[in-house]
């Protein structure tokens, strides 16, 4: 397979409701979509960086030149034996895994289409025909507003609720949520808002039998999490600080966590995600699929990834309509009343691109050939 052309598109898409984490509030997304072309077929990927370098160092402004000037030249017009080659071919680039991963995922989608396979089959997934899903609910303006959101999501069937926390919106709010919803599967995500000095505060969360607490400490630190974990009865789930399968091996060896969230972009694509998944499976560490407020293409890629066997916990991949008035794929991603997303059998990522709408939300386009 030879990639002849890579088209980057920058989309601007307003969110239906703002999304607030400990690091920022987002009202509108700037998303970069990758189209790789070969022999009349196109594969599609989404680069999952945010609008600012706050979740990790990548952002809309960095992924464009990295994808165009560093990733594209390493894979264009070269005979690839498999999409799995892309990870190694771009490994010379330090960091910037989302930019690398978005292109890599597009090549996987192309390969699946060439082989007439759904993407989930191409990557070795399909352990279940429907993936269990949860939702991630951002920090709200009031606890009342948070209650309303939780009610709505539970009524839609979602299997677990993740709430974002930060200093000033943590123990007290989690307590109120727990009192109001004593039975639900609940977890909290701090997005690195704390340090080891907050251990006593974090320990208070043990009272609320959370499924896990996600990334309480620094975005680039596994060692402090290893110090914190034995002080808590709640399992730590690592997100930001796991950038590779090898990081997962180290974190597991250090007992820094009980669970890992896998994000396709954060680790640089499917090949690394599958390796990370395998490392965790061998160590009996369950994983789940994280989200980055993706548009439909990234969402569909996550659905394929989450069909690997060790994705046993409900992930953050949810219906398109929670984020978008209109998505760039048809049909949009929908969730069953049981809180699952069924796999689709069409070749590639399984949904159609709405090309008219894609054009409508594209603010910049550039082709590397
Ligand atoms: O930490 O999981 C996270 C969104 C942006 C940045 C980081 C995170 C998130 C989410 C949203 O929690 C998950 C989703 O896409 O629904
Ligand atoms: Mg997280």
Tab-separated table of C-alpha atoms in Angstrom, residues 7-13 33 35 44 297 326-329 353-365:
chain	number	residue	atom	x	y	z
A	7	UNK	CA	-5.211	15.968	3.096
A	8	UNK	CA	-5.482	17.865	6.385
A	9	UNK	CA	-8.718	19.653	7.241
A	10	UNK	CA	-9.217	22.014	10.149
A	11	UNK	CA	-12.842	21.965	11.321
A	12	UNK	CA	-14.571	24.414	13.654
A	13	UNK	CA	-17.496	22.853	15.482
A	33	UNK	CA	-9.168	15.495	10.216
A	35	UNK	CA	-7.557	11.875	4.797
A	44	UNK	CA	-9.843	8.789	7.519
A	297	UNK	CA	-14.457	9.918	12.829
A	326	UNK	CA	-24.845	17.697	13.698
A	327	UNK	CA	-21.949	15.273	13.324
A	328	UNK	CA	-19.692	14.845	10.271
A	329	UNK	CA	-20.728	11.190	9.956
A	353	UNK	CA	-18.822	10.862	5.960
A	354	UNK	CA	-21.283	13.686	5.358
A	355	UNK	CA	-19.091	15.447	2.797
A	356	UNK	CA	-21.365	18.483	2.457
A	357	UNK	CA	-21.359	19.087	6.177
A	358	UNK	CA	-17.622	18.386	6.389
A	359	UNK	CA	-17.047	21.096	3.775
A	360	UNK	CA	-19.374	23.414	5.691
A	361	UNK	CA	-17.307	23.185	8.915
A	362	UNK	CA	-13.860	23.189	7.243
A	363	UNK	CA	-11.948	26.439	7.738
A	364	UNK	CA	-8.593	25.356	6.325
A	365	UNK	CA	-7.408	22.583	4.044
